[in-house]
mmCIF file of C-alpha atoms in Angstrom:
data_model
loop_
_atom_site.group_PDB
_atom_site.id
_atom_site.type_symbol
_atom_site.label_atom_id
_atom_site.label_comp_id
_atom_site.label_asym_id
_atom_site.label_seq_id
_atom_site.Cartn_x
_atom_site.Cartn_y
_atom_site.Cartn_z
ATOM 1 C CA ASP A 1 73.856 185.757 9.893
ATOM 2 C CA VAL A 2 76.567 183.670 8.139
ATOM 3 C CA LYS A 3 75.340 180.530 6.645
ATOM 4 C CA VAL A 4 77.685 177.686 5.932
ATOM 5 C CA THR A 5 75.802 174.678 4.495
ATOM 6 C CA GLN A 6 77.303 171.164 4.096
ATOM 7 C CA SER A 7 75.616 169.056 1.585
ATOM 8 C CA SER A 8 75.192 165.873 3.796
ATOM 9 C CA ARG A 9 74.927 165.369 7.571
ATOM 10 C CA TYR A 10 75.716 161.516 7.470
ATOM 11 C CA LEU A 11 77.479 159.624 4.789
ATOM 12 C CA VAL A 12 78.415 155.986 4.526
ATOM 13 C CA LYS A 13 80.919 154.915 1.862
ATOM 14 C CA ARG A 14 83.073 151.805 1.020
ATOM 15 C CA THR A 15 86.842 151.480 1.128
ATOM 16 C CA GLY A 16 88.292 152.605 -2.207
ATOM 17 C CA GLU A 17 85.431 154.870 -3.320
ATOM 18 C CA LYS A 18 85.984 158.351 -4.338
ATOM 19 C CA VAL A 19 84.054 160.632 -2.017
ATOM 20 C CA PHE A 20 82.970 164.279 -2.413
ATOM 21 C CA LEU A 21 82.057 166.584 0.421
ATOM 22 C CA GLU A 22 80.402 169.866 -0.607
ATOM 23 C CA CYS A 23 80.243 173.171 1.280
ATOM 24 C CA VAL A 24 78.548 176.444 0.400
ATOM 25 C CA GLN A 25 78.675 179.845 2.055
ATOM 26 C CA ASP A 26 76.388 182.719 1.458
ATOM 27 C CA MET A 27 78.580 185.707 2.897
ATOM 28 C CA ASP A 28 80.904 186.265 0.045
ATOM 29 C CA HIS A 29 83.826 185.085 2.173
ATOM 30 C CA GLU A 30 87.328 184.793 0.718
ATOM 31 C CA ASN A 31 88.571 182.147 3.054
ATOM 32 C CA MET A 32 87.152 178.697 3.162
ATOM 33 C CA PHE A 33 88.475 175.735 5.317
ATOM 34 C CA TRP A 34 87.984 172.007 5.776
ATOM 35 C CA TYR A 35 88.720 170.418 9.162
ATOM 36 C CA ARG A 36 88.360 167.027 10.530
ATOM 37 C CA GLN A 37 87.348 166.401 14.159
ATOM 38 C CA ASP A 38 88.338 163.323 15.987
ATOM 39 C CA PRO A 39 87.904 162.701 19.883
ATOM 40 C CA GLY A 40 90.964 163.966 21.836
ATOM 41 C CA LEU A 41 92.460 165.792 18.859
ATOM 42 C CA GLY A 42 90.287 168.763 18.434
ATOM 43 C CA LEU A 43 89.926 170.137 14.840
ATOM 44 C CA ARG A 44 92.810 169.615 12.458
ATOM 45 C CA LEU A 45 93.064 171.507 9.201
ATOM 46 C CA ILE A 46 92.989 169.551 6.035
ATOM 47 C CA TYR A 47 93.049 172.302 3.475
ATOM 48 C CA PHE A 48 92.182 175.959 3.169
ATOM 49 C CA SER A 49 91.451 178.318 0.162
ATOM 50 C CA TYR A 50 91.936 182.114 0.220
ATOM 51 C CA ASP A 51 90.416 182.725 -3.381
ATOM 52 C CA VAL A 52 88.899 181.004 -6.150
ATOM 53 C CA LYS A 53 91.112 178.215 -7.688
ATOM 54 C CA MET A 54 93.643 178.842 -4.832
ATOM 55 C CA LYS A 55 94.535 176.198 -2.152
ATOM 56 C CA GLU A 56 96.870 175.594 0.562
ATOM 57 C CA LYS A 57 97.674 172.384 2.489
ATOM 58 C CA GLY A 58 96.882 172.241 6.167
ATOM 59 C CA ASP A 59 98.319 169.828 8.731
ATOM 60 C CA ILE A 60 96.820 166.579 7.383
ATOM 61 C CA PRO A 61 96.334 166.765 3.565
ATOM 62 C CA GLU A 62 97.470 163.278 2.690
ATOM 63 C CA GLY A 63 94.605 161.350 1.012
ATOM 64 C CA TYR A 64 92.499 164.507 0.289
ATOM 65 C CA SER A 65 92.201 167.102 -2.368
ATOM 66 C CA VAL A 66 90.018 170.180 -2.721
ATOM 67 C CA SER A 67 88.447 172.155 -5.476
ATOM 68 C CA ARG A 68 87.258 175.878 -5.388
ATOM 69 C CA GLU A 69 85.730 176.788 -8.755
ATOM 70 C CA LYS A 70 83.397 179.383 -7.434
ATOM 71 C CA LYS A 71 83.828 181.723 -4.433
ATOM 72 C CA GLU A 72 80.883 180.310 -2.478
ATOM 73 C CA ARG A 73 81.759 176.663 -2.913
ATOM 74 C CA PHE A 74 84.557 174.472 -1.519
ATOM 75 C CA SER A 75 84.651 170.855 -2.104
ATOM 76 C CA LEU A 76 86.765 168.232 -0.340
ATOM 77 C CA ILE A 77 87.525 165.039 -2.233
ATOM 78 C CA LEU A 78 88.687 161.772 -0.785
ATOM 79 C CA GLU A 79 90.550 160.294 -3.771
ATOM 80 C CA SER A 80 90.383 156.651 -2.426
ATOM 81 C CA ALA A 81 88.561 156.346 0.922
ATOM 82 C CA SER A 82 90.145 154.357 3.530
ATOM 83 C CA THR A 83 88.705 153.453 7.071
ATOM 84 C CA ASN A 84 91.057 155.783 8.820
ATOM 85 C CA GLN A 85 89.207 158.578 7.131
ATOM 86 C CA THR A 86 86.087 157.873 9.145
ATOM 87 C CA SER A 87 85.496 160.991 11.018
ATOM 88 C CA MET A 88 83.509 164.239 11.329
ATOM 89 C CA TYR A 89 84.286 166.729 8.545
ATOM 90 C CA LEU A 90 83.686 170.554 9.317
ATOM 91 C CA CYS A 91 83.739 173.211 6.666
ATOM 92 C CA ALA A 92 84.362 176.841 7.668
ATOM 93 C CA SER A 93 84.462 180.289 6.057
ATOM 94 C CA SER A 94 85.736 183.832 7.051
ATOM 95 C CA GLY A 95 86.203 187.133 5.521
ATOM 96 C CA VAL A 96 89.513 188.944 5.197
ATOM 97 C CA GLY A 97 91.063 191.119 7.784
ATOM 98 C CA ASP A 98 90.579 194.566 6.092
ATOM 99 C CA ARG A 99 87.362 194.838 7.830
ATOM 100 C CA GLY A 100 88.873 193.905 11.140
ATOM 101 C CA TYR A 101 89.590 190.405 12.471
ATOM 102 C CA GLN A 102 86.746 188.093 11.274
ATOM 103 C CA PRO A 103 86.319 184.739 13.065
ATOM 104 C CA GLN A 104 85.746 181.481 11.169
ATOM 105 C CA HIS A 105 81.942 180.302 10.885
ATOM 106 C CA PHE A 106 81.235 176.644 10.692
ATOM 107 C CA GLY A 107 78.763 174.388 8.948
ATOM 108 C CA ASP A 108 77.068 171.651 10.997
ATOM 109 C CA GLY A 109 79.431 168.921 9.907
ATOM 110 C CA THR A 110 79.374 165.685 7.913
ATOM 111 C CA ARG A 111 79.883 162.417 9.748
ATOM 112 C CA LEU A 112 81.469 160.258 7.258
ATOM 113 C CA SER A 113 81.895 156.538 7.850
ATOM 114 C CA ILE A 114 84.177 154.258 5.558
ATOM 115 C CA LEU A 115 83.352 150.639 5.803
ATOM 116 C CA ASP B 1 102.702 169.212 17.798
ATOM 117 C CA GLN B 2 99.830 170.676 19.689
ATOM 118 C CA GLN B 3 100.251 174.397 19.820
ATOM 119 C CA VAL B 4 96.960 174.843 21.728
ATOM 120 C CA LYS B 5 96.200 172.616 24.786
ATOM 121 C CA GLN B 6 93.090 172.209 26.912
ATOM 122 C CA ASN B 7 94.269 169.954 29.691
ATOM 123 C CA SER B 8 90.782 169.300 31.169
ATOM 124 C CA PRO B 9 88.682 167.105 29.016
ATOM 125 C CA SER B 10 85.489 167.798 31.229
ATOM 126 C CA LEU B 11 84.207 170.069 33.807
ATOM 127 C CA SER B 12 81.080 169.916 35.913
ATOM 128 C CA VAL B 13 79.555 172.933 37.824
ATOM 129 C CA GLN B 14 76.394 173.721 39.559
ATOM 130 C CA GLU B 15 73.851 176.097 37.891
ATOM 131 C CA GLY B 16 74.409 179.714 38.923
ATOM 132 C CA ARG B 17 77.983 179.261 39.850
ATOM 133 C CA ILE B 18 81.077 180.243 37.741
ATOM 134 C CA SER B 19 82.584 178.065 35.186
ATOM 135 C CA ILE B 20 86.411 178.546 34.329
ATOM 136 C CA LEU B 21 87.826 176.771 31.270
ATOM 137 C CA ASN B 22 91.491 176.912 30.690
ATOM 138 C CA CYS B 23 93.666 176.838 27.620
ATOM 139 C CA ASP B 24 97.484 176.995 27.050
ATOM 140 C CA TYR B 25 99.286 177.863 23.834
ATOM 141 C CA THR B 26 102.943 177.701 22.830
ATOM 142 C CA ASN B 27 103.392 179.869 19.825
ATOM 143 C CA SER B 28 103.753 183.655 20.753
ATOM 144 C CA MET B 29 102.943 184.621 17.165
ATOM 145 C CA PHE B 30 99.290 184.264 17.550
ATOM 146 C CA ASP B 31 97.356 187.493 17.039
ATOM 147 C CA TYR B 32 93.892 186.367 18.247
ATOM 148 C CA PHE B 33 92.507 183.793 20.610
ATOM 149 C CA LEU B 34 88.962 182.476 20.345
ATOM 150 C CA TRP B 35 86.439 180.304 22.241
ATOM 151 C CA TYR B 36 83.896 178.120 20.265
ATOM 152 C CA LYS B 37 81.025 176.254 21.669
ATOM 153 C CA LYS B 38 79.756 173.066 20.169
ATOM 154 C CA TYR B 39 76.499 171.186 20.795
ATOM 155 C CA PRO B 40 76.224 167.510 19.674
ATOM 156 C CA ALA B 41 75.348 167.265 15.858
ATOM 157 C CA GLU B 42 75.984 170.829 15.273
ATOM 158 C CA GLY B 43 79.122 172.830 14.039
ATOM 159 C CA PRO B 44 81.176 174.960 16.414
ATOM 160 C CA THR B 45 79.637 178.380 17.059
ATOM 161 C CA PHE B 46 81.806 181.359 17.647
ATOM 162 C CA LEU B 47 81.483 182.561 21.173
ATOM 163 C CA ILE B 48 84.071 185.326 22.054
ATOM 164 C CA SER B 49 87.566 186.356 20.974
ATOM 165 C CA ILE B 50 90.354 188.471 22.380
ATOM 166 C CA SER B 51 93.257 190.284 20.548
ATOM 167 C CA SER B 52 96.756 189.619 21.629
ATOM 168 C CA ILE B 53 97.203 193.207 22.640
ATOM 169 C CA LYS B 54 94.469 193.080 25.275
ATOM 170 C CA ASP B 55 94.090 191.258 28.472
ATOM 171 C CA LYS B 56 90.377 190.950 28.898
ATOM 172 C CA ASN B 57 87.251 190.814 26.768
ATOM 173 C CA GLU B 58 83.683 190.710 28.090
ATOM 174 C CA ASP B 59 80.360 189.784 26.401
ATOM 175 C CA GLY B 60 77.420 189.372 28.737
ATOM 176 C CA ARG B 61 77.982 186.318 30.959
ATOM 177 C CA PHE B 62 81.256 185.442 29.133
ATOM 178 C CA THR B 63 84.642 186.857 29.868
ATOM 179 C CA VAL B 64 88.012 185.763 28.230
ATOM 180 C CA PHE B 65 91.213 186.543 29.967
ATOM 181 C CA LEU B 66 94.546 186.378 28.388
ATOM 182 C CA ASN B 67 97.878 186.120 30.277
ATOM 183 C CA LYS B 68 100.490 186.518 27.521
ATOM 184 C CA SER B 69 103.519 185.987 29.830
ATOM 185 C CA ALA B 70 102.038 182.655 30.810
ATOM 186 C CA LYS B 71 100.704 181.799 27.358
ATOM 187 C CA HIS B 72 97.492 181.095 29.059
ATOM 188 C CA LEU B 73 93.905 182.026 28.502
ATOM 189 C CA SER B 74 90.696 181.299 30.315
ATOM 190 C CA LEU B 75 86.858 181.515 29.644
ATOM 191 C CA HIS B 76 84.708 182.492 32.649
ATOM 192 C CA ILE B 77 81.025 182.043 32.403
ATOM 193 C CA VAL B 78 79.011 183.710 35.179
ATOM 194 C CA PRO B 79 76.428 182.691 36.156
ATOM 195 C CA SER B 80 76.481 179.181 34.384
ATOM 196 C CA GLN B 81 73.128 177.943 33.026
ATOM 197 C CA PRO B 82 72.132 174.481 31.936
ATOM 198 C CA GLY B 83 72.016 175.542 28.317
ATOM 199 C CA ASP B 84 75.714 176.257 28.586
ATOM 200 C CA SER B 85 76.379 172.436 28.733
ATOM 201 C CA ALA B 86 78.425 171.832 25.581
ATOM 202 C CA VAL B 87 82.048 171.215 24.368
ATOM 203 C CA TYR B 88 84.266 174.310 24.514
ATOM 204 C CA PHE B 89 87.099 174.519 22.058
ATOM 205 C CA CYS B 90 89.876 177.128 22.566
ATOM 206 C CA ALA B 91 91.516 178.370 19.347
ATOM 207 C CA ALA B 92 94.434 180.527 18.395
ATOM 208 C CA SER B 93 94.885 182.370 15.067
ATOM 209 C CA THR B 94 97.162 184.677 13.117
ATOM 210 C CA TYR B 95 95.365 187.896 11.793
ATOM 211 C CA ASN B 96 94.643 186.345 8.369
ATOM 212 C CA ASN B 97 93.041 183.287 9.658
ATOM 213 C CA ASN B 98 95.176 180.920 7.685
ATOM 214 C CA ASP B 99 96.729 179.133 10.539
ATOM 215 C CA MET B 100 94.025 178.596 13.273
ATOM 216 C CA ARG B 101 94.944 175.932 15.859
ATOM 217 C CA PHE B 102 92.472 174.243 18.034
ATOM 218 C CA GLY B 103 92.630 172.604 21.421
ATOM 219 C CA ALA B 104 91.154 169.288 21.988
ATOM 220 C CA GLY B 105 88.017 170.636 23.765
ATOM 221 C CA THR B 106 86.468 170.654 27.269
ATOM 222 C CA ARG B 107 83.085 169.263 27.841
ATOM 223 C CA LEU B 108 81.210 171.566 30.251
ATOM 224 C CA THR B 109 78.176 170.002 32.152
ATOM 225 C CA VAL B 110 76.017 172.702 34.187
ATOM 226 C CA LYS B 111 73.713 170.844 36.566
ATOM 227 C CA PRO B 112 70.461 172.251 37.573
#
């Protein structure tokens, strides 16, 4: 079974703080993703990475950055947290398509509140 | 620009009956369509997928139908069980997974 682990289930931070969200997967997946989930909007892609040190912007990258120094770990960084970044953050991973299509597998999410 | 739409925010069905969840998409370049199930305080769990070259895929009680000409897919759950109560997300993806789009979700309630 694929295991995607997010370091915190709940997090409360203050406006202006630098916030780190960590994600680790144990299936040697090449692709890793960060989404945020907001009511009525579904999941929106912030950034994804298809290899170590590689990253691509998703639909809503503003105010965020990412780091992938090791294949199994993908970090999301809020450079200066703002109240509109209060949300549920979901990490996902997937293998590449040479083994057939592989769906994304998700962690349990981090509910982040910015005060 | 919502490329994947789930127009019903909620659905309520009786245990043992059929649940039908609907999804529409706009981009004909998608290669795969997926359904994820999400319980509160958990991440989405992959449920079933269908390739764009097929029109039906079945896995136990779950069947996904794809109508490419109408850009529409649906998830059928037969028979519905109380444990199926969750939020269901429809998603569409290119083959390399780098551009997956999600709908807003439909909350399914199955009443005993």
